[in-house]
Structures are given as C-alpha cells and as structure tokens.
Amino acid sequence: MDAFGFLKVAAAVPHLGVGDCDYNTERMAALAEEAAQRGVEIAVFPELGVTGYTCGDLLLQSTLLDAADEAFGRLVRATRKLPLTLIAGLPLRHGTTLYNCAAVFTQGRVLGVVPKSVIPGYSEFYEPRWFASGAGISGERIDVAGQSADFGTDLTFEVNGAEFGIEICEDLWAAVPPSSLLAAGGAKVIFNLSASPEVVGKHDYLRQLVAQQSARTLSAYVYCSAGFGESSTDLVFAGNALIAENGRILREAERFSADEQLVVADVDLQRLEFERRRNTSFRQAEATPELTVIEMEVPEGLRAAALDRDIDPMPFVPRDERRRSERCEEVFRIQSHGLARRLRHTRCQKAVIGISGGLDSTLALLVAVRAFDFLGLDRQGILGITMPGFGTTDRTYRNALQLMRGLGVTVREIPIRDACLQHFRDIGLPPEDRSAAYENAQARERTQILMDVANMEGGLVVGTGDLSELALGWATYNGDQMSMYGVNASVPKTLVRHLVRWVADTAEDGATRATLLDILDTPVSPELLPAEADGSIAQRTEDLVGPYELHDFFLYYFLRAGYGPAKLCYLAERAFAGSHDAAAVRKWLGVFIRRFFSQQFKRSAMPDGPKVGTVTLSPRGDWRMPSDTAAEAWLKELDTLS
C-alpha cells in the first residue's frame, strides 16, 4: 500500500490442465512473477487452481491430493523471493475430512488456510460429494506443503497494513456471505477464488453481485474464476475476473480468452476507510465473531509509476452518452419535483427568476418551466426578469430575452443602473470605484427587485446559484446567495453545462435550441464590471477563481472521498495531464481551499434546495462545518508539495 492508500491487487487466470498439478503451479508461478514485475502486492488465483475444479471423483483419491500438496509446496518455494502475497486454491485434508481451501502464502511461508463455507449441491454442482463445509471452524491448525498453518473461516490477513479476507465462489451467492462478516470485522479487501461456469445471462448477474457486495461491505472485491483449460465435458469456464470497489467495477478480464489473464487495479483503501468512518450504518453492523488477524510484513516491491486505476476528471458527469442522458433526466426531475412541491406547499402559482443569459439562470428557468407544466400551471406565471447593469453585454441581454420568449414565460425588464448610481451617491461610493462594494451592490439590487416583485405578485423567488459557486463562495451575501428556493444548489457547474446541453439536444423549438447553444458558448461571468470597448465580457469567472472543471474535481474528492491536498494534487495531475500542469493544479487547489473555508458563512445561511447527488453543501443536509474553521492544516500540507 502506497502513501496515498492505494493497494495494487490482481486476479490471475493461468492456463490449466485438469489434474496436472505440476503444470498448474508452474503457470501460477509464471503469473506471480509477472504480477511482481507490475508492482502487484496481493494476487489471487481461481478456486482449486492447483488441481483444476473439474476433477470430479478424482478429488477423493490420495494420489491427486498428495500431488496437489507437493506441487503447492514447490509453488510456495518458487515464489519466496517475490515481494507479494499470493492466494491459491487447492483441496486439503484435515483429519479424515476434505475441504475446498484457499491458502495464503508469501516469502516461502503459508500464512493461513481458509476453507469454503457454502458447499453447493444443486444443478451442475456436486461439491458435497467431495467436500465438507468449513463454516464454524476456528482456532485450528492444518498441515500443508510441509508447514503447519492456521485453519478456519475466522481468519483475516494484514499485509503491510492492508487487511483482507477470503471467501470461495458459492460463499458470495449465499444469503449472508462470509465477506459481510469479514468486512464488518475489519477487512477492507475481499478476495474470491471461484470456478463458476457460464450460462446465458449469468455474467451480468455476477457483475451486479460483485459490485453490490463491494458496495454493501464498503470494500474492494477481487473475484477470480477458472478459465480456459477446465474440462468442457458438461460446462464451459470463461475466466471471469473482476475487481470492484464500493459498487464500481474498476477492471475486468476478457471473457472466453484462450490466453492467460492478469487483471490489475489499484484499490483505494484510504477512501474505503473514509467511507466507513462516515457511514453510521456500517458502524452499526451486527456484532461479528471474533476474527483472527494474521499479520505479515512483505518487502516493498516494484511499485509501478503508472496507477492502475481510471481517474475521472469529470466525476459529476458520466462519460457514457447513454448514462449521461439518464443522469440529466434524473437530475432535472429531482429539481423540478422539488420546486413543484414547494410551489404546491406555499400555494404559489407564480415564480420569479432573474434571467441573466448565463448558464445557471437558464437552468433554473428550464426547471421552473417543467415544474409549472407538471403542476398544470400557466407558464405566464413564471416572471422572468432581466436586469441589465453596468456589465451586461448585448449577447447575454439578447439571449435572456429570446430564451424567455421562446419558453412562453412572462418577460420583464428592469434596468438597475440608475438605482445603483443613486445608491452609490447615498453611501458615498466614488463613481470610478470598482471594489467589491461596486459589484455586490448590483447583485443585492437585483435580489431586492426579485424579492419585492415576488411580494407584489404573491410569488416565490427561484434561486439560480449552483454548487460550485457555493463551494467557492462566488456569490454576494444577501444578494444572489439568497432566494426562496435554490433549485441549482447541489448541481455543480460542470453538470449545469451538460444539463443545458441535454435540453438543447432534445428541444423541439429550433429558435430555443439555438439560444441555448449560444448560452453554452458564452464565457461564464457575473457581468458586474463594465464591458470591454468592443462590447465583449470583461469579467471572466474562470480567469479569477480558476477552471470550474478543476474546482469540481477538488470538491467531489474532498467531500466524497475525504482526500487531503497531497492526494488531490496527485490525482488531478494525472486526470488533467495535457490540460493543466502541476503548477496550475496546485495554484487553483490553494484558491479552492482558501475560499472553501473562508466562505462557509454563506453556506450556513443558504436557502432550501433539493439534493440531487451524493455531494451537497446544505447546512441542513450533508455538510456541517463551523464558519470560522481554520484552513491552516490543509494549506500546510499543500505547501509541502511546492
């Protein structure tokens, strides 16, 4: 496990000859060597991989059992210099009983042996014919490969600080898999040795099962099944190998391959620890039997420079087009249903929204339109108010008007220049001043207009600010920070863009679609400073606070995974390689940390709004933080990277 909590694991599917123990262990040794070269720290082989799963009644014969034990002993010795831990499957005698076992070994030593608990005897499975269940066995010793090792289902193993547990094939399919108890007892990685034959439709179910068990146990789950080489007398084995983490498949093998497979992934134990700390349901799991933890230190191997893990630069936005479209539809439904419920509760048949011609107010207006349609209310009840000020450009002004007209809402225009100039005179602000007071006065003037119109009309002010702006505090306190219901409050800027594009792609009206596309093409800006001489936007948000794609990346992994600055930089530099260099990542992460901590007071007073994803900053929902928390510890860690 490296300094960032990544553990490199592997599922190894070697070539196999049924009953040919020498050949099988030779292939295991070769794959173990390859795994070590790739920096793997723990690797697992398939169920009964030493003999082959499909030996049938030959499993009862001493000749095969002796050959398996001898070949396994040679495998242990052959891999003793490799800096990794291995898990192999073989049949072992204990007293007069035969067990289907997983043996854990490293550095020439067998650390322990785990017997299979659930022995299937239905359909194509005949295991009770040969094996006994190991359920309930604990505190015993077994002779294997000339050594005496701990034997039982109560064993977990800790190698260099990474604790893992083992279950075998059918154990996973049981009503209460052993891995559930092992995870509750402390194991963060579960290895499953399997020999599961293929039938139509089974693979999809298996993927769901592995992913869900990793989610249920808040663990990494490494599943390794028998492949090409097992007998095809009645069954076919496709070499399934899957590595999942907390509900997500990280890596998987090519099925039905004639080649050997080594599936490698870095699992994030640090993140799993964070998830277990924050998940009170996991902490309240039923009491588990006392587990025996076998600890071992293994010399550090060839830690590969490459991270065997995909780092998504856009964690809020699915990469797959179909899933992205489904996500947009679901988010849009949540937003509009939340607003519809609030309108129904307050008996409001009017909504007031400030329309700037930018992304956030566009999304809020689209949500309001859907909410009104859902409630059967006239869209004219939506009062869209454009409030041109000192920095409003012709482009955004035009888009605001065209969007409102295209959607059939009530259009109002209330300029704020004269009111702001009067206010500046009242408070003694020089006309040439361009300070925060100059900018914030405009934002507060707009909010005052919206609130007062809502009072006049008996309506509800719909907020437009998004999650990214809340994280950075990029909002005027008691200005655009305030509303009566903030529909975008848990939608990050990167997702706002995709939501608007999704509506544009599905829009029936060509003119509205064209307007939406132009809004998407407009630089993000609060437009609080006068435009350039050519009429273009003078104030670009991302030039001031940094790229939103970086900030959304920081926000997601800071809140959802609990990563500190060092790990955030490490991952961001890889995720954004080619677009943001290390210096830029560190610069903008510093901005994120400073603003996130200093601007909490704005979030502490934020209005109601619907939660749409797993990351939100509502003080009544997922995020509790004092407004005067110091950022020094995080900044100090960041400074050590410079």
XYZ file of C-alpha atoms in Angstrom:
642
model
C 0.000 0.000 0.000
C 1.459 3.348 -1.014
C 1.437 6.674 0.809
C -1.942 7.596 -0.696
C -3.616 4.344 0.394
C -3.578 2.617 -2.987
C -3.125 -1.157 -2.887
C -2.258 -2.866 -6.160
C -4.170 -6.144 -6.421
C -4.574 -8.709 -9.183
C -6.848 -11.521 -10.297
C -4.713 -14.078 -12.158
C -6.258 -16.663 -14.503
C -3.497 -19.047 -15.673
C -3.544 -21.840 -18.212
C -4.650 -25.074 -16.591
C -4.540 -28.808 -17.122
C -7.163 -30.845 -15.293
C -5.350 -32.964 -12.712
C -1.894 -31.720 -13.815
C -0.749 -30.116 -10.579
C 2.857 -29.557 -11.670
C 1.817 -27.715 -14.812
C -0.808 -25.695 -12.977
C 1.579 -24.467 -10.289
C 4.248 -23.703 -12.906
C 1.768 -21.404 -14.662
C 0.822 -19.838 -11.332
C 4.474 -19.146 -10.610
C 4.912 -17.516 -14.027
C 1.903 -15.252 -13.498
C 3.121 -14.456 -9.976
C 6.430 -13.316 -11.488
C 4.577 -11.107 -13.973
C 2.431 -9.686 -11.188
C 5.527 -8.812 -9.161
C 7.022 -7.024 -12.156
C 3.871 -4.905 -12.370
C 4.096 -3.949 -8.707
C 1.180 -6.117 -7.549
C 1.049 -6.557 -3.791
C -1.640 -9.252 -3.477
C -2.758 -11.646 -6.231
C -5.428 -14.344 -6.222
C -5.810 -17.450 -8.405
C -9.037 -19.399 -9.195
C -10.775 -21.954 -7.000
C -8.991 -25.331 -6.840
C -6.488 -23.922 -9.291
C -3.765 -26.360 -8.202
C -5.739 -29.402 -9.345
C -8.456 -27.909 -11.523
C -12.064 -27.614 -10.387
C -13.455 -30.270 -12.730
C -11.508 -33.297 -11.469
C -14.713 -34.931 -10.206
C -14.348 -38.058 -8.078
C -10.584 -37.970 -8.580
C -10.593 -35.339 -5.847
C -11.141 -38.150 -3.362
C -8.002 -40.026 -4.388
C -4.833 -39.720 -2.350
C -2.683 -39.705 -5.471
C -4.177 -36.406 -6.646
C -4.290 -34.942 -3.135
C -0.641 -35.795 -2.495
C 0.365 -34.392 -5.877
C -1.527 -31.181 -5.122
C 0.185 -30.745 -1.767
C 3.636 -31.389 -3.239
C 3.084 -29.067 -6.211
C 1.727 -26.360 -3.948
C 4.846 -26.681 -1.765
C 7.012 -26.105 -4.825
C 4.900 -23.050 -5.705
C 5.432 -21.633 -2.219
C 9.179 -22.124 -2.520
C 9.361 -20.877 -6.114
C 7.739 -17.564 -5.200
C 9.533 -16.994 -1.892
C 11.663 -14.139 -3.253
C 8.771 -12.273 -4.831
C 7.607 -9.170 -2.916
C 3.915 -10.032 -2.982
C 1.295 -12.136 -1.249
C -0.484 -14.901 -3.177
C -3.745 -16.799 -2.671
C -4.191 -20.212 -4.319
C -6.971 -22.785 -4.253
C -6.461 -26.485 -3.571
C -8.155 -29.457 -1.884
C -6.762 -30.204 1.576
C -7.320 -32.998 4.065
C -7.893 -32.145 7.696
C -8.227 -35.250 9.755
C -10.447 -37.557 7.712
C -12.304 -34.705 6.019
C -11.628 -32.989 2.693
C -12.047 -29.232 2.311
C -12.084 -26.849 -0.639
C -9.477 -24.345 0.505
C -7.737 -21.060 -0.178
C -4.131 -20.889 1.018
C -2.433 -17.540 1.638
C 1.339 -17.510 1.279
C 4.273 -15.137 0.919
C 8.050 -15.178 1.326
C 8.030 -19.000 1.434
C 5.584 -19.117 4.327
C 1.961 -20.275 4.350
C 0.189 -17.664 6.460
C -3.149 -19.416 6.771
C -5.793 -21.550 5.088
C -9.482 -20.633 4.698
C -11.994 -23.426 3.897
C -15.083 -22.841 1.767
C -18.202 -22.329 3.868
C -21.101 -22.808 1.437
C -20.877 -26.088 -0.479
C -23.300 -26.114 -3.442
C -25.086 -29.330 -4.326
C -27.664 -28.231 -6.871
C -27.893 -28.157 -10.664
C -24.395 -28.708 -12.089
C -22.699 -28.577 -8.684
C -21.802 -31.763 -6.765
C -19.414 -30.428 -4.156
C -20.999 -32.128 -1.103
C -19.961 -35.385 -2.792
C -16.319 -34.479 -2.038
C -16.071 -31.553 0.363
C -17.306 -30.642 3.828
C -18.261 -27.117 4.819
C -15.673 -25.167 6.747
C -18.307 -22.965 8.401
C -17.654 -22.584 12.100
C -14.074 -23.837 12.025
C -11.750 -21.575 14.027
C -8.626 -21.775 16.100
C -7.329 -24.889 14.340
C -4.119 -25.773 12.518
C -3.665 -27.658 9.250
C -0.669 -29.321 7.643
C 0.049 -28.036 4.152
C 3.166 -28.082 1.963
C 5.296 -29.306 4.846
C 4.171 -26.484 7.112
C 1.608 -26.022 9.840
C -0.742 -23.105 9.274
C -3.779 -21.504 10.913
C -7.018 -23.001 9.574
C -10.532 -21.588 9.782
C -13.159 -19.255 8.416
C -12.401 -16.686 11.115
C -9.111 -15.642 9.530
C -8.229 -12.284 8.026
C -4.777 -11.269 6.877
C -2.921 -7.992 7.223
C -0.002 -7.438 4.887
C 1.869 -4.151 5.264
C -1.173 -2.567 6.889
C -3.754 -3.798 4.344
C -6.268 -6.180 5.924
C -8.098 -8.611 3.661
C -10.429 -11.562 3.893
C -11.277 -14.548 1.709
C -14.378 -16.332 0.536
C -14.718 -19.023 -2.112
C -17.155 -18.975 -5.028
C -20.588 -20.003 -3.696
C -19.896 -18.141 -0.456
C -20.673 -14.945 -2.356
C -24.046 -16.262 -3.567
C -25.251 -17.132 -0.051
C -27.923 -15.153 1.774
C -25.276 -13.970 4.245
C -21.873 -14.135 2.529
C -18.874 -14.633 4.840
C -17.424 -11.443 3.366
C -20.139 -9.417 5.101
C -18.833 -10.558 8.470
C -15.195 -10.270 7.430
C -15.713 -6.667 6.303
C -17.576 -5.774 9.483
C -14.627 -7.238 11.362
C -12.121 -5.005 9.605
C -11.214 -6.493 6.216
C -11.140 -3.801 3.533
C -10.422 -6.138 0.613
C -12.184 -9.409 -0.137
C -10.665 -11.998 -2.458
C -12.923 -14.619 -4.020
C -11.484 -17.768 -5.591
C -14.105 -19.121 -7.942
C -14.831 -21.738 -10.599
C -18.167 -20.565 -11.890
C -19.289 -21.984 -15.266
C -21.012 -19.893 -17.888
C -24.681 -19.969 -18.773
C -26.595 -17.362 -20.740
C -27.303 -14.246 -18.671
C -25.213 -15.305 -15.680
C -22.345 -12.892 -16.323
C -24.473 -9.771 -15.992
C -25.878 -11.051 -12.710
C -22.375 -11.910 -11.492
C -21.119 -8.393 -12.246
C -24.035 -6.944 -10.292
C -23.400 -9.350 -7.428
C -19.712 -8.477 -7.151
C -20.359 -4.751 -7.453
C -23.173 -4.812 -4.913
C -21.236 -6.861 -2.379
C -18.351 -4.415 -2.608
C -20.849 -1.588 -2.036
C -22.631 -3.333 0.816
C -19.374 -4.092 2.604
C -17.663 -0.794 1.683
C -14.757 -2.810 0.424
C -12.712 -3.718 -2.601
C -13.743 -7.082 -4.035
C -11.385 -9.151 -6.209
C -13.128 -12.024 -7.975
C -11.103 -14.611 -9.918
C -12.745 -17.531 -11.719
C -11.457 -20.547 -13.652
C -10.905 -20.170 -17.365
C -9.797 -21.981 -20.492
C -8.361 -25.391 -19.540
C -11.053 -26.624 -17.183
C -12.929 -29.629 -18.560
C -15.674 -28.844 -21.073
C -17.387 -32.230 -20.644
C -20.561 -30.547 -19.445
C -19.568 -26.971 -18.665
C -17.618 -24.037 -20.063
C -15.494 -21.724 -17.930
C -14.843 -18.239 -19.322
C -12.148 -16.910 -16.992
C -14.178 -14.221 -15.284
C -12.006 -11.818 -13.313
C -13.458 -8.689 -11.755
C -12.089 -6.038 -9.428
C -14.718 -3.810 -7.818
C -14.596 -1.049 -5.232
C -17.567 0.233 -3.295
C -20.083 -0.594 -6.029
C -17.974 0.211 -9.099
C -16.181 -2.232 -11.384
C -12.612 -0.967 -11.785
C -11.197 -3.666 -14.040
C -12.360 -6.919 -15.630
C -10.916 -9.688 -17.756
C -11.690 -10.538 -21.329
C -14.052 -13.496 -21.137
C -13.614 -16.650 -23.238
C -9.964 -15.859 -23.831
C -7.532 -18.625 -24.701
C -4.735 -16.524 -23.196
C -3.723 -16.256 -19.581
C -5.066 -13.158 -17.871
C -3.658 -10.860 -15.223
C -6.180 -8.218 -14.250
C -4.585 -5.478 -12.136
C -6.074 -2.493 -10.338
C -5.156 -0.056 -7.595
C -7.857 -0.099 -4.939
C -8.185 2.934 -2.688
C -8.091 1.739 0.914
C -7.833 5.292 2.215
C -11.132 6.163 0.590
C -12.734 2.985 1.942
C -11.584 3.936 5.439
C -13.168 7.355 4.974
C -16.428 5.798 3.755
C -16.551 3.501 6.773
C -15.936 6.409 9.148
C -18.762 8.484 7.685
C -21.254 5.656 7.195
C -23.025 5.189 10.520
C -24.956 2.192 9.205
C -21.696 0.331 8.611
C -20.542 1.146 12.132
C -23.797 -0.239 13.491
C -23.392 -3.621 11.798
C -24.339 -6.648 13.869
C -21.700 -7.967 16.216
C -19.329 -10.302 14.409
C -17.469 -13.345 15.650
C -14.006 -12.519 16.884
C -11.622 -12.749 13.951
C -8.005 -13.869 13.980
C -5.798 -11.397 12.115
C -2.593 -12.844 10.709
C -0.064 -10.055 10.176
C 2.879 -10.088 7.807
C 5.379 -7.537 6.533
C 6.470 -8.046 2.936
C 9.483 -6.205 1.433
C 8.423 -3.374 -0.831
C 8.305 -4.449 -4.459
C 8.375 -2.673 -7.792
C 5.796 -0.004 -7.146
C 4.775 0.844 -10.697
C 4.815 4.503 -11.679
C 1.562 4.014 -13.568
C -1.571 3.984 -11.486
C -3.753 1.015 -12.470
C -6.912 2.960 -11.967
C -9.002 5.346 -14.036
C -9.174 8.848 -12.566
C -12.262 10.556 -13.913
C -11.597 14.280 -14.465
C -15.366 14.910 -14.512
C -16.686 12.913 -11.540
C -20.103 14.602 -11.644
C -20.671 13.860 -15.333
C -20.914 10.271 -16.666
C -18.646 9.596 -19.629
C -21.032 7.247 -21.397
C -23.544 9.186 -23.501
C -26.493 6.988 -22.567
C -25.739 7.171 -18.849
C -25.117 10.915 -19.124
C -28.520 11.410 -20.721
C -30.147 9.297 -17.990
C -28.332 11.300 -15.326
C -29.505 14.599 -16.813
C -33.101 13.395 -16.954
C -32.982 12.221 -13.331
C -31.380 15.423 -12.030
C -33.878 17.512 -13.964
C -36.753 15.508 -12.478
C -35.440 15.929 -8.942
C -35.015 19.671 -9.388
C -38.444 20.226 -10.943
C -40.258 17.969 -8.471
C -38.619 19.766 -5.558
C -39.758 23.127 -6.902
C -43.236 21.782 -7.693
C -43.598 20.527 -4.121
C -42.522 23.908 -2.738
C -44.953 25.781 -5.007
C -47.784 23.469 -4.005
C -46.963 23.804 -0.303
C -46.798 27.617 -0.415
C -49.866 27.808 -2.678
C -47.841 29.933 -5.070
C -48.855 29.989 -8.688
C -46.094 32.379 -9.636
C -42.333 32.090 -9.649
C -39.865 34.955 -10.023
C -36.465 34.325 -11.605
C -33.665 36.689 -12.542
C -32.567 35.814 -16.066
C -29.045 36.915 -16.993
C -28.471 34.985 -20.201
C -25.961 32.764 -18.370
C -25.935 29.038 -17.671
C -27.264 28.988 -14.111
C -30.302 31.201 -14.611
C -31.036 29.312 -17.835
C -31.129 26.004 -15.986
C -33.290 27.464 -13.207
C -35.765 28.771 -15.789
C -35.896 25.400 -17.571
C -36.553 23.691 -14.230
C -39.312 26.174 -13.409
C -40.972 25.571 -16.779
C -41.023 21.823 -16.186
C -42.372 22.304 -12.647
C -45.183 24.522 -13.920
C -46.016 22.043 -16.674
C -46.065 19.232 -14.117
C -48.490 21.177 -11.895
C -50.632 22.220 -14.849
C -49.897 25.899 -14.236
C -49.753 28.551 -16.942
C -46.157 29.359 -17.893
C -47.118 33.024 -17.827
C -46.981 32.608 -14.056
C -43.213 32.441 -14.364
C -41.938 36.006 -14.190
C -38.560 36.119 -15.875
C -36.857 39.397 -15.056
C -33.767 40.593 -16.874
C -31.953 43.357 -15.017
C -29.252 44.871 -17.229
C -26.471 46.623 -15.363
C -23.051 48.128 -15.964
C -21.508 44.908 -17.265
C -24.403 43.420 -19.207
C -23.417 42.671 -22.794
C -25.656 42.700 -25.827
C -25.107 38.973 -26.227
C -26.343 37.928 -22.797
C -29.141 40.521 -22.855
C -30.364 39.231 -26.199
C -30.147 35.584 -25.118
C -32.086 36.284 -21.921
C -34.962 37.859 -23.825
C -35.018 35.230 -26.574
C -34.974 32.372 -24.081
C -37.878 33.747 -22.062
C -39.937 34.458 -25.154
C -39.204 31.026 -26.612
C -40.331 29.307 -23.421
C -43.519 31.345 -23.177
C -42.950 32.904 -19.768
C -43.720 36.477 -18.723
C -40.877 38.797 -19.682
C -39.960 41.847 -17.633
C -37.009 44.178 -17.973
C -35.911 46.285 -15.007
C -32.567 48.094 -15.532
C -30.522 48.609 -12.368
C -28.016 51.274 -13.461
C -29.874 54.335 -12.160
C -30.830 52.651 -8.895
C -27.214 51.594 -8.292
C -25.858 55.066 -9.109
C -28.282 56.586 -6.629
C -27.218 54.022 -4.071
C -23.549 54.824 -4.685
C -24.292 58.506 -4.045
C -26.221 57.623 -0.907
C -23.361 55.630 0.602
C -20.583 57.858 -0.728
C -19.025 55.393 -3.161
C -16.989 57.240 -5.842
C -18.348 56.608 -9.359
C -14.961 55.339 -10.565
C -14.710 52.783 -7.747
C -14.577 49.150 -8.884
C -14.300 47.477 -5.493
C -16.381 44.643 -4.048
C -18.938 47.244 -2.925
C -19.427 48.304 -6.552
C -20.021 44.718 -7.663
C -22.020 43.491 -4.693
C -24.355 46.466 -4.711
C -25.528 45.370 -8.151
C -26.119 41.802 -7.002
C -28.057 42.984 -3.959
C -30.092 45.421 -6.056
C -31.134 42.562 -8.324
C -32.062 40.370 -5.377
C -34.093 43.211 -3.840
C -36.019 43.601 -7.086
C -36.762 39.886 -7.268
C -37.888 39.712 -3.651
C -40.081 42.795 -3.915
C -41.715 41.646 -7.168
C -42.362 38.260 -5.567
C -44.088 40.036 -2.664
C -46.181 42.098 -5.066
C -47.189 39.083 -7.164
C -47.571 36.542 -4.375
C -44.779 34.525 -5.950
C -41.670 32.607 -4.964
C -38.112 33.673 -5.868
C -36.277 30.778 -7.515
C -32.534 30.858 -6.851
C -30.042 30.267 -9.632
C -26.676 29.771 -7.867
C -25.003 26.375 -8.301
C -22.985 24.024 -6.091
C -19.598 25.097 -7.462
C -20.330 28.743 -6.666
C -21.425 27.768 -3.149
C -18.197 25.817 -2.627
C -16.098 28.818 -3.667
C -18.358 31.419 -2.094
C -18.655 33.006 -5.546
C -21.873 34.757 -4.613
C -22.845 38.010 -2.952
C -24.001 37.509 0.620
C -27.650 38.517 0.835
C -27.505 39.039 -2.916
C -27.566 36.182 -5.396
C -26.675 33.923 -2.449
C -30.284 34.320 -1.254
C -33.602 33.118 -2.676
C -36.778 31.385 -1.536
C -35.819 28.047 -3.121
C -32.483 27.295 -4.777
C -33.065 24.672 -7.452
C -29.402 24.534 -8.544
C -27.900 24.409 -5.061
C -26.470 20.895 -5.404
C -25.739 20.924 -9.138
C -22.045 21.605 -9.924
C -21.089 23.877 -12.791
C -19.746 21.042 -14.961
C -23.101 19.283 -14.699
C -25.086 22.504 -15.223
C -23.457 22.778 -18.622
C -24.430 19.235 -19.579
C -27.981 19.688 -18.325
C -28.462 22.754 -20.508
C -26.907 20.951 -23.468
C -29.172 17.951 -22.869
C -32.235 20.220 -23.006
C -30.857 21.867 -26.154
C -30.340 18.487 -27.807
C -33.928 17.467 -27.060
C -35.573 20.850 -27.713
C -38.316 20.786 -30.347
C -38.226 24.524 -30.969
C -35.300 25.408 -33.233
C -35.043 29.007 -32.043
C -34.890 27.976 -28.379
C -32.285 25.364 -29.207
C -30.156 27.981 -30.978
C -30.419 30.298 -27.969
C -29.411 27.516 -25.575
C -26.399 26.639 -27.707
C -25.263 30.262 -27.751
C -25.645 30.459 -23.969
C -23.469 27.352 -23.717
C -20.855 29.075 -25.853
C -20.821 32.244 -23.706
C -17.976 32.630 -21.138
C -19.106 32.295 -17.519
C -19.266 35.762 -15.949
C -21.190 37.688 -13.261
C -21.068 40.726 -15.601
C -20.600 43.196 -12.765
C -17.796 45.196 -14.365
C -18.299 47.344 -17.482
C -17.852 45.514 -20.787
C -14.769 45.896 -22.969
C -14.674 48.595 -25.631
C -15.799 46.084 -28.251
C -18.795 45.094 -26.123
C -17.372 41.730 -25.027
C -17.410 40.385 -21.477
C -14.695 41.961 -19.338
C -15.041 39.752 -16.273
C -14.485 36.032 -16.839
C -15.074 33.973 -13.714
C -12.600 31.221 -14.527
C -9.802 33.745 -15.022
C -10.420 34.948 -11.484
C -11.145 31.824 -9.427
C -9.843 29.106 -11.728
C -11.268 26.459 -14.075
C -14.526 25.007 -12.844
C -13.501 21.549 -14.065
C -10.642 21.626 -11.550
C -12.770 23.029 -8.745
C -15.482 20.438 -9.288
C -12.815 17.726 -9.238
C -11.427 19.103 -5.945
C -14.911 19.478 -4.487
C -16.009 15.948 -5.318
C -12.964 14.156 -3.955
C -12.561 16.489 -0.966
C -16.118 15.890 0.221
C -16.963 12.469 -1.185
C -13.645 10.723 -0.588
C -12.060 12.817 2.167
C -8.829 13.337 0.225
C -6.264 15.800 1.503
C -4.316 18.293 -0.663
C -1.443 15.910 -1.447
C -3.709 13.212 -2.814
C -5.904 15.736 -4.627
C -2.831 17.075 -6.438
C -1.525 13.598 -7.184
C -4.795 12.532 -8.807
C -5.603 15.839 -10.514
C -2.191 15.952 -12.186
C -2.962 12.560 -13.721
C -6.594 13.225 -14.520
C -5.817 16.545 -16.263
C -2.492 15.640 -17.843
C -2.166 17.644 -21.040
C -4.627 20.355 -19.993
C -3.454 21.552 -16.555
C 0.128 21.176 -15.357
C 1.235 20.536 -11.779
C 1.801 24.223 -11.045
C -1.703 25.146 -12.198
C -3.261 22.313 -10.193
C -1.523 23.436 -7.007
C -2.305 27.105 -7.596
C -6.023 26.549 -8.059
C -6.213 23.979 -5.274
C -4.844 26.674 -2.971
C -7.605 29.000 -4.172
C -10.191 26.279 -3.602
C -9.034 25.568 -0.044
C -8.863 29.227 0.982
C -12.239 30.092 -0.482
C -13.955 26.909 0.696
C -13.004 27.574 4.307
C -13.425 31.353 4.338
C -16.822 31.347 2.608
C -18.619 28.792 4.785
C -20.696 31.585 6.367
C -22.550 31.984 3.071
C -23.426 28.300 3.020
C -24.536 28.371 6.652
C -27.308 30.784 5.616
C -28.222 29.234 2.279
C -31.892 28.728 1.384
C -33.671 25.426 0.891
C -32.992 23.473 -2.280
C -33.177 19.863 -3.493
C -30.283 17.458 -3.096
C -29.607 15.813 -6.452
C -26.340 13.910 -5.915
C -24.036 12.490 -3.261
C -22.200 15.805 -2.834
C -24.086 18.751 -1.399
C -23.283 21.620 0.960
C -26.601 22.258 2.645
C -26.102 23.054 6.342
C -29.271 21.058 6.993
C -28.171 18.109 4.889
C -24.782 16.564 4.224
C -22.303 19.211 5.356
C -21.705 20.505 8.866
C -18.854 22.990 9.271
C -18.328 25.988 11.552
C -17.993 29.250 9.639
C -14.776 30.118 11.467
C -12.852 26.882 10.798
C -9.149 27.408 10.101
C -7.678 26.121 6.830
C -4.080 26.041 8.064
C -3.678 22.260 8.250
C -4.785 21.834 4.628
C -2.696 24.757 3.389
C 0.341 23.482 5.275
C 0.010 20.109 3.546
C -0.316 21.872 0.206
C 2.779 23.972 0.892
C 4.864 20.844 1.443
C 4.249 19.909 -2.208
C 5.740 23.094 -3.656
